[in-house]
Coordinates of C-alpha atoms and ligand atoms in Angstrom, one line a residue:
X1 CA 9.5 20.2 27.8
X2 CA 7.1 20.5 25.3
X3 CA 6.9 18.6 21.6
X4 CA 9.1 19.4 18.6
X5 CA 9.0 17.8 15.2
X6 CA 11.5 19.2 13.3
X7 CA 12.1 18.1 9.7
X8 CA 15.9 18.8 8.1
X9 CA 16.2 18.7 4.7
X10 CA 19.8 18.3 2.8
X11 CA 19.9 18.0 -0.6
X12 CA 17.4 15.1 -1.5
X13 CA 17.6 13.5 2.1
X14 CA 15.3 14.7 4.8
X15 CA 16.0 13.7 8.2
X16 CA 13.1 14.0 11.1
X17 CA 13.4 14.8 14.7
X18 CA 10.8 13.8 17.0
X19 CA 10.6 14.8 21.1
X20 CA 7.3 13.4 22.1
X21 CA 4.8 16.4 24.1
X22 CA 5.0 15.7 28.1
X23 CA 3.3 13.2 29.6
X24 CA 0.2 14.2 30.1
X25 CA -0.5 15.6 27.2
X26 CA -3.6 13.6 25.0
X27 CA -3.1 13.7 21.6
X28 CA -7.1 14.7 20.8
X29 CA -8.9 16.1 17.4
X30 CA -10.3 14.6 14.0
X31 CA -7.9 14.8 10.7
X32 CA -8.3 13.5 7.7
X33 CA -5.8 10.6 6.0
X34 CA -4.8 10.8 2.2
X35 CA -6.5 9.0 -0.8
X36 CA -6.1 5.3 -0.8
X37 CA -2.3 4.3 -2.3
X38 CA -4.0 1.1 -4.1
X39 CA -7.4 2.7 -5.0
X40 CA -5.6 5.9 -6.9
X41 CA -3.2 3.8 -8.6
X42 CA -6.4 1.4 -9.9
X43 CA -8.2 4.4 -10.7
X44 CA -4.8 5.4 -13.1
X45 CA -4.8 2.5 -15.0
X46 CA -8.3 2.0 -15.3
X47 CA -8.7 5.3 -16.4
X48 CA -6.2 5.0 -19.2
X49 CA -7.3 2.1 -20.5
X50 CA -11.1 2.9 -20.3
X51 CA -12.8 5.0 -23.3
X52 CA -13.8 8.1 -22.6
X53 CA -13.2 10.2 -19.6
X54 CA -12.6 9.0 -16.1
X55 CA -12.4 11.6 -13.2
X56 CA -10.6 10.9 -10.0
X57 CA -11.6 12.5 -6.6
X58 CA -9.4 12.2 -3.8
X59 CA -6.0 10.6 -5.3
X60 CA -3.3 10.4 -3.6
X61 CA -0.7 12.9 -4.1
X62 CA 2.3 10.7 -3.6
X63 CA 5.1 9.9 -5.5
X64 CA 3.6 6.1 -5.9
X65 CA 0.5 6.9 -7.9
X66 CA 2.5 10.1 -9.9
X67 CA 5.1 6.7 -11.3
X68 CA 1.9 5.5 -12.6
X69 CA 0.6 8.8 -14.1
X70 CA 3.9 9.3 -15.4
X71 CA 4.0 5.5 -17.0
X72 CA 0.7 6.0 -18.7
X73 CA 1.4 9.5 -20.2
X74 CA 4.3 7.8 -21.7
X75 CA 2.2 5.5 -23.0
X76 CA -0.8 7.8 -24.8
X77 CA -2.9 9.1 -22.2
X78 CA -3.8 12.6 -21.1
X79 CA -3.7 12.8 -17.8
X80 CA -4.3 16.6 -16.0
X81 CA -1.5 17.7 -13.0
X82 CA -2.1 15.2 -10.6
X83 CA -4.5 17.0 -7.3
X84 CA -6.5 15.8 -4.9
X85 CA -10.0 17.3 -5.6
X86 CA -10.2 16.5 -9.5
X87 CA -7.9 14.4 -12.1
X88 CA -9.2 13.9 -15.8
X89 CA -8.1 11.1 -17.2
X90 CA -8.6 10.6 -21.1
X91 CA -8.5 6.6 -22.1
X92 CA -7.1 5.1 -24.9
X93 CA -8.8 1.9 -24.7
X94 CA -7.6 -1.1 -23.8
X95 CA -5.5 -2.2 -26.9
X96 CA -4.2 1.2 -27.9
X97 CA -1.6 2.2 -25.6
X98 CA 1.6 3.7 -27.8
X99 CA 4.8 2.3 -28.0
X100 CA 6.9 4.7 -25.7
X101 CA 10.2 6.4 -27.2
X102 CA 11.9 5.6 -23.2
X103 CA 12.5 3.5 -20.6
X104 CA 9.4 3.5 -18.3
X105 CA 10.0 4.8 -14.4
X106 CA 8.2 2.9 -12.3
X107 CA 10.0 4.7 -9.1
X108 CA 9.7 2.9 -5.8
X109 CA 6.1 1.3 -6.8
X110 CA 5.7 -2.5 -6.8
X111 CA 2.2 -1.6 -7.8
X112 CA 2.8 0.2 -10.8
X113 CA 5.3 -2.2 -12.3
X114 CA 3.4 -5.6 -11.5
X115 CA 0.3 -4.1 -13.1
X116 CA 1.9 -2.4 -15.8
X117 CA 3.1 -6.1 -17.1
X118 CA -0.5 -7.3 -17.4
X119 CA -1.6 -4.4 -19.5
X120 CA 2.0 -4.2 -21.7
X121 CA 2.2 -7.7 -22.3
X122 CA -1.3 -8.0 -23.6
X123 CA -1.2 -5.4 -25.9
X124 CA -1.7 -6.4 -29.6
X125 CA 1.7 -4.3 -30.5
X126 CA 4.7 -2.5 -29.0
X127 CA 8.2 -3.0 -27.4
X128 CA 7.9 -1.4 -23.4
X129 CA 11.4 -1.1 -21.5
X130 CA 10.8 -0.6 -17.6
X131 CA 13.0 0.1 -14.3
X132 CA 12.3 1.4 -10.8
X133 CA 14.6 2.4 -7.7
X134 CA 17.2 0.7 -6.2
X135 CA 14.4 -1.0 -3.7
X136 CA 12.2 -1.8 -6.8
X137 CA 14.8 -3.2 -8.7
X138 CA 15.5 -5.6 -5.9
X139 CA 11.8 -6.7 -5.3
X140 CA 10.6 -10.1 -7.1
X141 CA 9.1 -9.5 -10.4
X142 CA 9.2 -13.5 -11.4
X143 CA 6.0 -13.9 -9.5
X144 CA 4.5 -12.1 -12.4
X145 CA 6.4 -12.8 -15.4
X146 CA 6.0 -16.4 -14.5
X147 CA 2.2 -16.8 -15.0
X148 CA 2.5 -14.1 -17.9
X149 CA 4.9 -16.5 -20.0
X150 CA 2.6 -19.6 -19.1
X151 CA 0.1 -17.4 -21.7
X152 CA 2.5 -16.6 -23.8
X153 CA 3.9 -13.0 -23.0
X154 CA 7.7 -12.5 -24.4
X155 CA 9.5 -10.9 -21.4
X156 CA 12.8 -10.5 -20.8
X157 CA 14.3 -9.5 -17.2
X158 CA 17.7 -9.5 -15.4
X159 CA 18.4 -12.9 -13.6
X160 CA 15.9 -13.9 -11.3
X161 CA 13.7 -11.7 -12.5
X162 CA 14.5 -8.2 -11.4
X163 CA 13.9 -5.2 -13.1
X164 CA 15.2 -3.5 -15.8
X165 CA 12.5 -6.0 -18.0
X166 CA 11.1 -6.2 -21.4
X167 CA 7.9 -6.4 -22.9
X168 CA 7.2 -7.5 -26.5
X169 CA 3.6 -7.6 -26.8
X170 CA 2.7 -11.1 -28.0
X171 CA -0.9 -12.3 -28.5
X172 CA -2.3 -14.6 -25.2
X173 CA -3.9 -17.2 -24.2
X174 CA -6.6 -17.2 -20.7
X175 CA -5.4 -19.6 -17.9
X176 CA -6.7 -20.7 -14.8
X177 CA -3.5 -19.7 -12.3
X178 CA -3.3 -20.8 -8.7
X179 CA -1.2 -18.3 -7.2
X180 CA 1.3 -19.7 -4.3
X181 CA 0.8 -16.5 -2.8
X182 CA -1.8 -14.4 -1.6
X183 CA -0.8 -11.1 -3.3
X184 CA -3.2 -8.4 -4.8
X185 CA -0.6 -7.2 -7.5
X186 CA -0.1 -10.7 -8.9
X187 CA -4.2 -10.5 -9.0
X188 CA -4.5 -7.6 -10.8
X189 CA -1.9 -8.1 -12.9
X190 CA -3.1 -11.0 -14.4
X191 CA -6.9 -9.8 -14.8
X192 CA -5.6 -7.2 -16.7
X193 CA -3.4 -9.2 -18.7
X194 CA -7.2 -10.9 -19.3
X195 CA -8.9 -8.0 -20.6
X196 CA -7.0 -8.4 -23.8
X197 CA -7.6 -11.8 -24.1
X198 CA -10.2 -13.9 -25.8
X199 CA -12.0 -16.4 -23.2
X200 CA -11.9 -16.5 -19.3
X201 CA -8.5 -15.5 -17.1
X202 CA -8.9 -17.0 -13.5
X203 CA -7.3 -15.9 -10.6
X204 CA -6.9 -18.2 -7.1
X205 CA -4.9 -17.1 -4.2
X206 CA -4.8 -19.4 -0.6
X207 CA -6.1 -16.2 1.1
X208 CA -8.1 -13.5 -0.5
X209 CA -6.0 -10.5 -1.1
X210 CA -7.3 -6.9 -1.3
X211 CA -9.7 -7.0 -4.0
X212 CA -10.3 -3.4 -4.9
X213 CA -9.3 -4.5 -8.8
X214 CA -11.8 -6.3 -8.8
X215 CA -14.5 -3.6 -7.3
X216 CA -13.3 -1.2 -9.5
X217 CA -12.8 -3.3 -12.7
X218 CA -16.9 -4.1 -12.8
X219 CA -17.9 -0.5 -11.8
X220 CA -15.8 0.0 -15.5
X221 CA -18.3 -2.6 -17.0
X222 CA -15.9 -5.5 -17.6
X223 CA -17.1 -9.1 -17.1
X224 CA -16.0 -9.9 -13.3
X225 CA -17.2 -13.4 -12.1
X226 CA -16.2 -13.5 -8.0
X227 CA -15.9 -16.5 -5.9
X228 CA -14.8 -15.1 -2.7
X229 CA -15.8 -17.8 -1.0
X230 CA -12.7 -20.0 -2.7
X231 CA -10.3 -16.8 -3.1
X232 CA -10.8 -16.9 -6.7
X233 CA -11.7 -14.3 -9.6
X234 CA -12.4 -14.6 -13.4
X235 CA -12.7 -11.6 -16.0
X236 CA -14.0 -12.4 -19.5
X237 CA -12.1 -11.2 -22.1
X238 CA -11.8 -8.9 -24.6
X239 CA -13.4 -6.3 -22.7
X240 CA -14.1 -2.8 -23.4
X241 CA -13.9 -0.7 -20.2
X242 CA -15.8 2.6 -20.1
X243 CA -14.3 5.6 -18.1
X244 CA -16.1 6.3 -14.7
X245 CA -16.2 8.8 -11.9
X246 CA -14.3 8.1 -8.8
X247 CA -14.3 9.0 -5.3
X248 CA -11.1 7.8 -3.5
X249 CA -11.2 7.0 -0.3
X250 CA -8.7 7.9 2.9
X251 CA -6.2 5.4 3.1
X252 CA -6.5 3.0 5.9
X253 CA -2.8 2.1 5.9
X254 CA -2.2 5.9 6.5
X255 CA -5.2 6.0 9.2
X256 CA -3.2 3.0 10.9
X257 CA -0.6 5.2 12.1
X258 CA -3.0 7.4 13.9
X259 CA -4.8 4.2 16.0
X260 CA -1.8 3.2 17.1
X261 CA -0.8 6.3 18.4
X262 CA -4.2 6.6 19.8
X263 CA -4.1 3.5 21.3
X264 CA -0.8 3.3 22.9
X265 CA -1.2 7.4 24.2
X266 CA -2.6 7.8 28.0
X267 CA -5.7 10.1 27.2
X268 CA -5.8 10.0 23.7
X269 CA -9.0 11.0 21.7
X270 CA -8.9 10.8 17.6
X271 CA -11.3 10.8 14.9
X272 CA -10.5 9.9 11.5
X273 CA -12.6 10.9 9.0
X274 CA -13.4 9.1 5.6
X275 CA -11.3 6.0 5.6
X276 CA -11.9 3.3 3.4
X277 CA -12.9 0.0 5.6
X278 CA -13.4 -2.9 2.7
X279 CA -12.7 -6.0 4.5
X280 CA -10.0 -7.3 2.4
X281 CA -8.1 -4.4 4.0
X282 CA -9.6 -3.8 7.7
X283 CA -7.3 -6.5 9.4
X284 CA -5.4 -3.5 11.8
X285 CA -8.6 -3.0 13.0
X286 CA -10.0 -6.6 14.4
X287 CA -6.3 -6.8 15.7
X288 CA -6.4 -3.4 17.6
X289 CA -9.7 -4.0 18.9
X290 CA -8.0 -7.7 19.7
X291 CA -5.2 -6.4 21.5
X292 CA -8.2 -4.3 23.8
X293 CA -7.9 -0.8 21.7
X294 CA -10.9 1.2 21.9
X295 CA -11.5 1.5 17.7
X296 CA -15.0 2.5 16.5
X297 CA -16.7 2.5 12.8
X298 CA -19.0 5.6 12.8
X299 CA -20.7 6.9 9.4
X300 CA -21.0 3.9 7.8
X301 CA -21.5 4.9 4.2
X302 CA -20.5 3.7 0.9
X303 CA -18.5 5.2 -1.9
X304 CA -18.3 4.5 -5.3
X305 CA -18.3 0.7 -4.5
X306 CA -16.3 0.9 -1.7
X307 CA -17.1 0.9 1.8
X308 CA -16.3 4.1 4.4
X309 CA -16.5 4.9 7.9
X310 CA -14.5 7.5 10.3
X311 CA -12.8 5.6 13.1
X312 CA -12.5 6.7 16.5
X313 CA -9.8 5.4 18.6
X314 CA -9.3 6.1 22.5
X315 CA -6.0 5.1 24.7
X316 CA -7.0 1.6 26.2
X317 CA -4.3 -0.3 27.7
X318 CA -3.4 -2.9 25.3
X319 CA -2.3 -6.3 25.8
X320 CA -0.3 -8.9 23.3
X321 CA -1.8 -11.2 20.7
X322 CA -0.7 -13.7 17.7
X323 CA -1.0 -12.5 14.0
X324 CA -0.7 -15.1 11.8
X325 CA -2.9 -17.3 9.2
X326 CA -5.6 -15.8 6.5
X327 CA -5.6 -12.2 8.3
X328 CA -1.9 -11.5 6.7
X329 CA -2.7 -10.5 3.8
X330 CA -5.3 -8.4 5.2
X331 CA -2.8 -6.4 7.3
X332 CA 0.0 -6.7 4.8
X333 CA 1.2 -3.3 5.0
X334 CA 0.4 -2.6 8.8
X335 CA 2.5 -4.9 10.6
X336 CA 5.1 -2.4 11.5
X337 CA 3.1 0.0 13.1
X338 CA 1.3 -3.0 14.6
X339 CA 4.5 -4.0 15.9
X340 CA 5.1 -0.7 17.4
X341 CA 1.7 -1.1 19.3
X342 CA 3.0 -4.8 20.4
X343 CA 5.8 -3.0 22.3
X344 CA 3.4 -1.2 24.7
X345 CA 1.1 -4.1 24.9
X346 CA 1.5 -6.4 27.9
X347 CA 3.1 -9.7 27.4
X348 CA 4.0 -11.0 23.9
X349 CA 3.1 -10.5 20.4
X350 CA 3.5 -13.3 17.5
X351 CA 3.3 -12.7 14.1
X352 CA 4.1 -15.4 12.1
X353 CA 3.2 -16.1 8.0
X354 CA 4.5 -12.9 7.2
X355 CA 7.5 -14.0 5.3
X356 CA 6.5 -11.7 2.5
X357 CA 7.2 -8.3 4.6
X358 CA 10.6 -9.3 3.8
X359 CA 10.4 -8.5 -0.3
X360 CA 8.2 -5.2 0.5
X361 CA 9.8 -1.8 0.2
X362 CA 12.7 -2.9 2.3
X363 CA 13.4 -6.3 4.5
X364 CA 10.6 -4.6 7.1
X365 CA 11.3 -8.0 9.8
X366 CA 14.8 -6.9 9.8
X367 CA 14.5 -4.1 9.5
X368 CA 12.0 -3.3 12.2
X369 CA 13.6 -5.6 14.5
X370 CA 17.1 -3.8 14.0
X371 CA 15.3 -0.2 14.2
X372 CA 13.0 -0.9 17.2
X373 CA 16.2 -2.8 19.2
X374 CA 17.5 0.6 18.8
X375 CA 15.3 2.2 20.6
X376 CA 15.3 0.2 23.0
X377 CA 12.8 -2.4 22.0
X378 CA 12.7 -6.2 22.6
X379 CA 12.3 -8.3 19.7
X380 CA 13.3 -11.1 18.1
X381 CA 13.0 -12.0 14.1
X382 CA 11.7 -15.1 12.8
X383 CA 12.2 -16.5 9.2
X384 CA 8.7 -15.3 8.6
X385 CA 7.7 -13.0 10.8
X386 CA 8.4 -11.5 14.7
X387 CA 8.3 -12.2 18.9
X388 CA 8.1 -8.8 20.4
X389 CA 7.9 -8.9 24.3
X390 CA 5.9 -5.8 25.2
X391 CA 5.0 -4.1 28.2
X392 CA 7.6 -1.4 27.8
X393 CA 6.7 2.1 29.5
X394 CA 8.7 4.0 26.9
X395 CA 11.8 3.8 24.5
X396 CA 14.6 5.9 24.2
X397 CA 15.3 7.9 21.8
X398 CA 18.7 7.4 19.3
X399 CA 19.2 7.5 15.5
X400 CA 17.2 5.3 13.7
X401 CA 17.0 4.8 9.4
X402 CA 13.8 4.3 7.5
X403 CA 16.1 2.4 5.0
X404 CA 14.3 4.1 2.7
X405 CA 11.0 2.8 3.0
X406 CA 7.8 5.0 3.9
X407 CA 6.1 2.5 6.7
X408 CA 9.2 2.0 8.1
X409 CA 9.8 6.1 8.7
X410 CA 6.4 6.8 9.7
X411 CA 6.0 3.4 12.1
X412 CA 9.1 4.6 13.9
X413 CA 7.8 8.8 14.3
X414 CA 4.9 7.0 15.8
X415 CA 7.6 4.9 18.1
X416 CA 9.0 8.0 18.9
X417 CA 6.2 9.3 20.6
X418 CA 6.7 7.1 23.5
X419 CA 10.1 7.4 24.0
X420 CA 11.7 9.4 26.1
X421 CA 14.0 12.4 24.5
X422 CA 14.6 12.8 20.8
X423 CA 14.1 10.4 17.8
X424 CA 15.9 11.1 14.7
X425 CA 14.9 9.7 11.4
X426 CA 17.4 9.4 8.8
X427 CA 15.6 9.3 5.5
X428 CA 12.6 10.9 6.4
X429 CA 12.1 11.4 2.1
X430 CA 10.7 8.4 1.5
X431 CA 7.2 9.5 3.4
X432 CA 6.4 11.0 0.4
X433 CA 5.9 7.9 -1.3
X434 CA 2.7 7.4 0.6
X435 CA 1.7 10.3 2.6
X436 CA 3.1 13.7 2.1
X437 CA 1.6 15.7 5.1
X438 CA 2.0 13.0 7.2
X439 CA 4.7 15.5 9.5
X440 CA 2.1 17.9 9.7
X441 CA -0.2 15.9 10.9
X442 CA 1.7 14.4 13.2
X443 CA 2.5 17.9 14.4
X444 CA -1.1 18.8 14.6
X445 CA -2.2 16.3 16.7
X446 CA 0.9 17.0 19.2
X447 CA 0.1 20.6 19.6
X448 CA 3.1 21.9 17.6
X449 CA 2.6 25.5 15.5
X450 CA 2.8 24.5 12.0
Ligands
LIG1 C1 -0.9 -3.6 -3.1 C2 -0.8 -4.8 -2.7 C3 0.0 -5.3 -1.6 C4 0.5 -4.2 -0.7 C5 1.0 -3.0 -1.6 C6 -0.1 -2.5 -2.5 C7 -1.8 -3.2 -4.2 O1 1.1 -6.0 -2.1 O2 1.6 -4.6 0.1 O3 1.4 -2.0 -0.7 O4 -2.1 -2.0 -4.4 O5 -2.2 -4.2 -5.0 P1 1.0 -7.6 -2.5 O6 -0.3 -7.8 -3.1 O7 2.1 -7.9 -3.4 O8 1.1 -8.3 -1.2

């Protein structure tokens, strides 16, 4: 028997099938992760809002940051066709965005409409109509229109406050807002809103979220005062941002599948080169090397404000840990393919405080649990997060669903890799939200012809 990755499109569905190489096989080589999902889509906005001309090495050529491109040509700016070696980006400035003649898509991307907010409702004029998918029209928006109305934005949303919303631009007032949740798109959001605003906008979260807004926001010359220390950031507005040159970095979420299948895979050897490691993001990796994985920084470098290093992971046998406290939100996006990893570790796995996952692209507790029972997994969902017993030798393979949601798909074509037969994916599309070549990757590293 020897691997197959097979990917069947119909239509506008795409379902993959995944039969693991033989045992014995080590899954060895370097590759290369796309740019950074929240870096390109920061480098979007800032762009547009900047003066002058901001050019963008290494975005992400997902369908995530191209709702944001698509949002801010709609609103004025020239953006080029979206690539991954060069994107020019000519800004507006920040309080001349044009009142669009449509609805705004916002697509799947919980990024593009929760930061979209901060910039619309600060703007000195203009009516803004927004939507998403199903998924995004079903995610929490009230965590942002809340602190926006307490200075004085005029938004109107559907009950609860889901998408379709409204923006009348309105002038604001700064505040001081202590978040209830740690979340890097409420963050942003509101240090946008700021930039439009006379006077200081502050910013405190219980944990400290990713804080690549932040980075990126003072390499564009605004006024950034950080406290790290207490979680908490201030921007002083009106601020004039000045377009910049940006290198993205890979994408560490992306690079996440690869250590875990290098760390659950007898014999495997993989380098991945150029992935962002800024702390706010590198949780995965003090977990992996936690749970006994072999993970090493080499390279050390750092990148327009960011810093880099190629990881090395090597098959050591893992063993079970608890995930839980400040170190969520540092891992936020990794805890399925973590919890693909906690099936092959011995003894148990907690992860708790992670009530969040449930709001993300899809319900990704129950929807891991249900998916990874399938294959033959044992697991358990809590209110806020999972038990998984591990020290499985492999899962079988059956039909699985990515409910449509891009970690969910790849997390389980990693699963599938240590299970014994074939794995199908149903709605193997939504990859493309994050990661476009992640199949052929996956196929390079198994020794399948492209
Ligand atoms: C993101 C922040 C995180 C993360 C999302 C991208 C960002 O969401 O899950 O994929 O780019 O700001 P929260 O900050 O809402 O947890």
């Amino acid at each position: 028997m020897t691997a197959a990755i097979t990917l069947i499109e119909e239509a506008s569905r795409q379902t993959l099938l995944v039969t693991p190489p033989p045992s014995g096989f080590s899954l060895a080589g370097s590759l290369q992760v796309p740019g950074d999902k929240s870096i390109s889509h920061r480098a979007l906005f800032l762009g547009s809002i900047a003066e002058g001309q901001t050019v963008i090495e290494g975005l992400l050529l997902g369908e995530d940051p191209g709702s944001t491109a698509a949002c801010f040509r709609a609103l004025g700016a020239e953006i080029s066709p979206l690539n991954s070696q060069q994107v020019e980006v000519q800004g507006l400035g920040q309080d001349r965005l044009r009142e669009p003649i449509d609805v705004l898509q916002a697509g799947n991307s919980g990024t593009t409409l929760r930061l979209i907010l901060g910039v619309l409702a600060s703007q000195p004029r203009g009516f803004f109509a927004l939507t998403g998918d199903a998924s995004l029209r079903s995610r929490p928006m009230a965590r942002v229109i809340q602190p926006l109305e307490a200075m004085g934005a005029k938004i109107w949303s559907r009950r609860g406050g889901y998408a379709p919303v409204a923006v009348q631009a309105s002038p604001l007032k700064p505040m001081h807002y202590h978040s209830p949740i740690a979340s890097a798109q409420v963050k942003s959001c509101l240090l946008l809103a700021g930039l439009g605003i006379e006077g200081e906008t502050t910013v405190q979260e219980p944990y400290l979220s990713r804080d690549h807004s932040e980075r990126m926001l003072k390499a564009f010359g605004a006024d950034v005062l950080r406290e790290p220390e207490c979680h908490r950031v201030t921007v002083v507005g009106p601020a004039r941002l000045q377009g910049q040159h940006v290198v993205v970095p890979g994408d560490i979420s992306s690079a996440a599948f690869w250590l875990v299948a290098g760390a659950i895979t007898p014999g495997a050897d993989l380098l991945i080169e150029n992935v962002g490691v800024n702390p706010t993001r590198t949780g995965v990796l003090e977990v992996l090397q936690a749970m006994g994985a072999q993970v090493e920084l080499l390279n050390p470098r750092q990148v327009t404000g960011e810093p880099v290093a190629d990881l090395r992971v090597r098959y050591a046998p893992l063993i079970g840990c608890t995930i839980a406290g400040g170190i969520i939100p540092r891992l936020i996006d990794e805890i399925p393919i973590l919890a693909v990893a906690a099936v092959f570790a011995t003894g148990q796995t907690v992860i708790r405080d992670a009530a969040e996952l449930r709001v993300k692209e899809s319900d990704r507790l129950k929807v891991m649990a249900r998916e990874l029972s399938s294959l033959g997994a044992r697991l358990e969902e809590l209110p806020d997060g999972l038990v998984i017993q591990g020290g499985q030798e492999s899962l079988q393979g059956a039909t699985v669903d990515s409910h449509a949601d891009h970690r969910v798909a790849m997390s389980l074509a990693i699963a599938a890799l240590r299970s014994r037969g074939c794995t199908t994916i149903l709605g193997a599309q939504a990859i493309a939200i994050s990661y476009p070549d992640f199949v052929n990757t996956l196929r390079q590293i198994c020794g399948v012809p492209l």
